[in-house]
PDB file of C-alpha atoms in Angstrom:
ATOM      1  CA  MET A 244       4.266 167.300 -72.323  1.00  0.00           C
ATOM      2  CA  ASP A 245       6.481 164.389 -73.378  1.00  0.00           C
ATOM      3  CA  PHE A 246      10.106 164.007 -72.325  1.00  0.00           C
ATOM      4  CA  ARG A 247      12.808 162.187 -74.233  1.00  0.00           C
ATOM      5  CA  VAL A 248      16.130 161.046 -72.825  1.00  0.00           C
ATOM      6  CA  LEU A 249      16.891 158.069 -75.108  1.00  0.00           C
ATOM      7  CA  GLY A 250      19.059 160.385 -77.180  1.00  0.00           C
ATOM      8  CA  PRO A 251      19.418 164.115 -76.539  1.00  0.00           C
ATOM      9  CA  VAL A 252      17.289 165.463 -73.667  1.00  0.00           C
ATOM     10  CA  THR A 253      14.204 167.094 -75.163  1.00  0.00           C
ATOM     11  CA  ALA A 254      10.640 167.990 -74.253  1.00  0.00           C
ATOM     12  CA  HIS A 255       7.739 168.046 -76.681  1.00  0.00           C
ATOM     13  CA  ASP A 256       4.338 169.679 -76.536  1.00  0.00           C
ATOM     14  CA  GLY A 257       2.522 167.655 -79.162  1.00  0.00           C
ATOM     15  CA  ASP A 258       4.698 167.777 -82.270  1.00  0.00           C
ATOM     16  CA  THR A 259       6.536 170.919 -81.158  1.00  0.00           C
ATOM     17  CA  GLU A 260       9.908 170.655 -79.444  1.00  0.00           C
ATOM     18  CA  VAL A 261      10.076 172.917 -76.397  1.00  0.00           C
ATOM     19  CA  GLU A 262      13.115 175.180 -76.029  1.00  0.00           C
ATOM     20  CA  LEU A 263      14.740 174.077 -72.780  1.00  0.00           C
ATOM     21  CA  GLY A 264      17.717 176.400 -72.689  1.00  0.00           C
ATOM     22  CA  GLY A 265      21.392 175.600 -72.356  1.00  0.00           C
ATOM     23  CA  PRO A 266      23.193 172.462 -71.203  1.00  0.00           C
ATOM     24  CA  LYS A 267      22.961 173.213 -67.477  1.00  0.00           C
ATOM     25  CA  GLN A 268      19.193 173.716 -67.655  1.00  0.00           C
ATOM     26  CA  ARG A 269      18.848 170.458 -69.601  1.00  0.00           C
ATOM     27  CA  LEU A 270      21.060 168.784 -66.976  1.00  0.00           C
ATOM     28  CA  VAL A 271      18.690 169.951 -64.223  1.00  0.00           C
ATOM     29  CA  LEU A 272      15.786 168.487 -66.184  1.00  0.00           C
ATOM     30  CA  ALA A 273      17.690 165.233 -66.751  1.00  0.00           C
ATOM     31  CA  MET A 274      18.484 164.847 -63.047  1.00  0.00           C
ATOM     32  CA  LEU A 275      14.833 165.434 -62.164  1.00  0.00           C
ATOM     33  CA  LEU A 276      13.616 162.970 -64.801  1.00  0.00           C
ATOM     34  CA  ALA A 277      16.093 160.346 -63.578  1.00  0.00           C
ATOM     35  CA  ALA A 278      14.648 160.682 -60.070  1.00  0.00           C
ATOM     36  CA  HIS A 279      11.261 159.324 -61.282  1.00  0.00           C
ATOM     37  CA  GLY A 280       9.206 161.875 -59.335  1.00  0.00           C
ATOM     38  CA  ALA A 281      11.262 161.841 -56.136  1.00  0.00           C
ATOM     39  CA  ALA A 282      12.574 165.131 -54.825  1.00  0.00           C
ATOM     40  CA  VAL A 283      16.159 165.988 -55.706  1.00  0.00           C
ATOM     41  CA  SER A 284      17.791 168.205 -53.114  1.00  0.00           C
ATOM     42  CA  THR A 285      19.082 171.614 -54.016  1.00  0.00           C
ATOM     43  CA  ASP A 286      22.519 170.500 -52.813  1.00  0.00           C
ATOM     44  CA  ALA A 287      22.492 167.443 -55.099  1.00  0.00           C
ATOM     45  CA  LEU A 288      21.427 169.556 -58.080  1.00  0.00           C
ATOM     46  CA  MET A 289      24.161 172.124 -57.397  1.00  0.00           C
ATOM     47  CA  GLU A 290      26.757 169.357 -56.985  1.00  0.00           C
ATOM     48  CA  GLY A 291      25.659 167.836 -60.285  1.00  0.00           C
ATOM     49  CA  LEU A 292      25.814 171.159 -62.070  1.00  0.00           C
ATOM     50  CA  TRP A 293      29.170 172.353 -60.777  1.00  0.00           C
ATOM     51  CA  LEU A 294      30.882 169.175 -59.487  1.00  0.00           C
ATOM     52  CA  GLY A 295      31.949 170.697 -56.190  1.00  0.00           C
ATOM     53  CA  ALA A 296      33.343 173.906 -57.685  1.00  0.00           C
ATOM     54  CA  LEU A 297      30.268 175.889 -56.674  1.00  0.00           C
ATOM     55  CA  PRO A 298      30.189 179.520 -57.698  1.00  0.00           C
ATOM     56  CA  THR A 299      29.063 181.958 -55.019  1.00  0.00           C
ATOM     57  CA  THR A 300      25.846 182.435 -56.993  1.00  0.00           C
ATOM     58  CA  ALA A 301      25.111 178.685 -57.328  1.00  0.00           C
ATOM     59  CA  ARG A 302      21.810 178.653 -55.425  1.00  0.00           C
ATOM     60  CA  LYS A 303      20.490 181.754 -57.200  1.00  0.00           C
ATOM     61  CA  THR A 304      21.618 180.440 -60.589  1.00  0.00           C
ATOM     62  CA  LEU A 305      19.907 177.095 -59.948  1.00  0.00           C
ATOM     63  CA  GLN A 306      16.725 178.963 -59.032  1.00  0.00           C
ATOM     64  CA  GLY A 307      16.988 180.790 -62.363  1.00  0.00           C
ATOM     65  CA  TYR A 308      17.371 177.509 -64.253  1.00  0.00           C
ATOM     66  CA  VAL A 309      14.335 176.066 -62.481  1.00  0.00           C
ATOM     67  CA  HIS A 310      12.301 179.216 -63.154  1.00  0.00           C
ATOM     68  CA  HIS A 311      13.160 179.046 -66.869  1.00  0.00           C
ATOM     69  CA  LEU A 312      12.350 175.332 -67.062  1.00  0.00           C
ATOM     70  CA  ARG A 313       9.062 175.813 -65.226  1.00  0.00           C
ATOM     71  CA  SER A 314       8.097 178.540 -67.691  1.00  0.00           C
ATOM     72  CA  ARG A 315       8.629 175.999 -70.487  1.00  0.00           C
ATOM     73  CA  ILE A 316       7.302 172.756 -69.029  1.00  0.00           C
ATOM     74  CA  GLY A 317       4.793 173.993 -66.471  1.00  0.00           C
ATOM     75  CA  GLU A 318       3.785 173.141 -62.955  1.00  0.00           C
ATOM     76  CA  ALA A 319       4.922 169.508 -63.201  1.00  0.00           C
ATOM     77  CA  LEU A 320       8.229 170.937 -61.966  1.00  0.00           C
ATOM     78  CA  ARG A 321       7.522 171.372 -58.282  1.00  0.00           C
ATOM     79  CA  THR A 322       9.349 173.064 -55.461  1.00  0.00           C
ATOM     80  CA  GLU A 323       9.777 170.683 -52.535  1.00  0.00           C
ATOM     81  CA  LYS A 324      10.943 171.297 -48.981  1.00  0.00           C
ATOM     82  CA  SER A 325      14.506 170.217 -49.774  1.00  0.00           C
ATOM     83  CA  GLY A 326      14.698 170.839 -53.520  1.00  0.00           C
ATOM     84  CA  TYR A 327      12.653 170.084 -56.615  1.00  0.00           C
ATOM     85  CA  SER A 328      10.741 167.245 -58.247  1.00  0.00           C
ATOM     86  CA  LEU A 329       9.233 166.611 -61.640  1.00  0.00           C
ATOM     87  CA  GLN A 330       5.849 164.915 -61.534  1.00  0.00           C
ATOM     88  CA  VAL A 331       5.104 163.277 -64.882  1.00  0.00           C
ATOM     89  CA  ARG A 332       3.334 160.060 -65.745  1.00  0.00           C
ATOM     90  CA  ASP A 333       5.606 157.230 -66.845  1.00  0.00           C
ATOM     91  CA  ALA A 334       3.927 157.176 -70.264  1.00  0.00           C
ATOM     92  CA  ARG A 335       5.251 160.708 -70.844  1.00  0.00           C
ATOM     93  CA  VAL A 336       8.945 159.720 -70.545  1.00  0.00           C
ATOM     94  CA  ASP A 337      10.449 157.633 -73.356  1.00  0.00           C
ATOM     95  CA  GLU A 338      12.846 155.757 -71.055  1.00  0.00           C
ATOM     96  CA  ARG A 339       9.977 154.625 -68.846  1.00  0.00           C
ATOM     97  CA  ARG A 340       7.783 153.731 -71.837  1.00  0.00           C
ATOM     98  CA  PHE A 341      10.651 151.647 -73.202  1.00  0.00           C
ATOM     99  CA  GLY A 342      10.918 149.667 -69.963  1.00  0.00           C
ATOM    100  CA  ALA A 343       7.155 149.094 -69.804  1.00  0.00           C
ATOM    101  CA  GLU A 344       6.986 147.975 -73.446  1.00  0.00           C
ATOM    102  CA  VAL A 345       9.871 145.530 -72.991  1.00  0.00           C
ATOM    103  CA  ALA A 346       8.306 144.065 -69.837  1.00  0.00           C
ATOM    104  CA  GLU A 347       4.939 143.674 -71.541  1.00  0.00           C
ATOM    105  CA  ALA A 348       6.532 142.077 -74.616  1.00  0.00           C
ATOM    106  CA  GLN A 349       8.383 139.599 -72.405  1.00  0.00           C
ATOM    107  CA  GLY A 350       5.065 138.569 -70.899  1.00  0.00           C
ATOM    108  CA  ARG A 351       3.591 138.011 -74.364  1.00  0.00           C
ATOM    109  CA  LEU A 352       6.555 136.131 -75.777  1.00  0.00           C
ATOM    110  CA  GLU A 353       5.283 132.593 -75.175  1.00  0.00           C
ATOM    111  CA  ILE A 354       1.655 133.403 -76.006  1.00  0.00           C
ATOM    112  CA  ASP A 355       2.138 135.485 -79.174  1.00  0.00           C
ATOM    113  CA  PRO A 356       5.767 135.740 -80.332  1.00  0.00           C
ATOM    114  CA  ALA A 357       4.898 137.846 -83.387  1.00  0.00           C
ATOM    115  CA  ALA A 358       3.054 140.443 -81.301  1.00  0.00           C
ATOM    116  CA  ALA A 359       5.907 140.444 -78.779  1.00  0.00           C
ATOM    117  CA  ALA A 360       8.397 141.048 -81.600  1.00  0.00           C
ATOM    118  CA  ASP A 361       6.304 143.947 -82.928  1.00  0.00           C
ATOM    119  CA  GLN A 362       6.087 145.444 -79.464  1.00  0.00           C
ATOM    120  CA  LEU A 363       9.861 145.152 -78.985  1.00  0.00           C
ATOM    121  CA  ALA A 364      10.415 146.807 -82.365  1.00  0.00           C
ATOM    122  CA  GLY A 365       8.193 149.683 -81.233  1.00  0.00           C
ATOM    123  CA  ALA A 366      10.151 149.978 -77.998  1.00  0.00           C
ATOM    124  CA  LEU A 367      13.456 150.060 -79.882  1.00  0.00           C
ATOM    125  CA  ALA A 368      12.088 152.825 -82.126  1.00  0.00           C
ATOM    126  CA  LEU A 369      11.995 155.115 -79.085  1.00  0.00           C
ATOM    127  CA  TRP A 370      15.812 155.226 -79.092  1.00  0.00           C
ATOM    128  CA  ARG A 371      17.376 158.191 -80.916  1.00  0.00           C
ATOM    129  CA  GLY A 372      20.967 157.592 -79.832  1.00  0.00           C
ATOM    130  CA  ASN A 373      22.829 157.236 -76.558  1.00  0.00           C
ATOM    131  CA  PRO A 374      20.737 158.154 -73.511  1.00  0.00           C
ATOM    132  CA  TYR A 375      21.240 161.784 -72.459  1.00  0.00           C
ATOM    133  CA  ALA A 376      23.457 162.159 -75.552  1.00  0.00           C
ATOM    134  CA  ASP A 377      23.757 165.951 -75.371  1.00  0.00           C
ATOM    135  CA  LEU A 378      25.015 165.714 -71.787  1.00  0.00           C
ATOM    136  CA  ASP A 379      27.805 163.206 -72.469  1.00  0.00           C
ATOM    137  CA  ASP A 380      30.465 165.418 -70.907  1.00  0.00           C
ATOM    138  CA  SER A 381      28.610 165.513 -67.579  1.00  0.00           C
ATOM    139  CA  PRO A 382      29.613 162.783 -65.132  1.00  0.00           C
ATOM    140  CA  VAL A 383      26.156 163.016 -63.520  1.00  0.00           C
TER     141      VAL A 383
END
């Protein structure tokens, strides 16, 4: 499974885009991806979803979002003691691949400028718009 955040938040199984659900479910995924494998507490996820105006069903609704996401992206979405984490290799997240490609190209710059330029062009091709573009109205 590949995850893209350099533009709208999407997940892909091969060439097929995975249906992630509505904006709040994609926001949960985005917060977990941004944590780079660290656990995100249930409280932090609920705060991010509802910005302090928690509905009485917030915890149950969050559990529903996580259940739906897990059914789509699999066991990489893990339940932790205090919340949830998403365990994916850096190569599976476009934002992390971008950073690695840029760092590698910088190291090549003096040795092989043409190869470094090609690598930077490849890194730039990962961008599909503003990061997390479909979640622009979320302050998280």
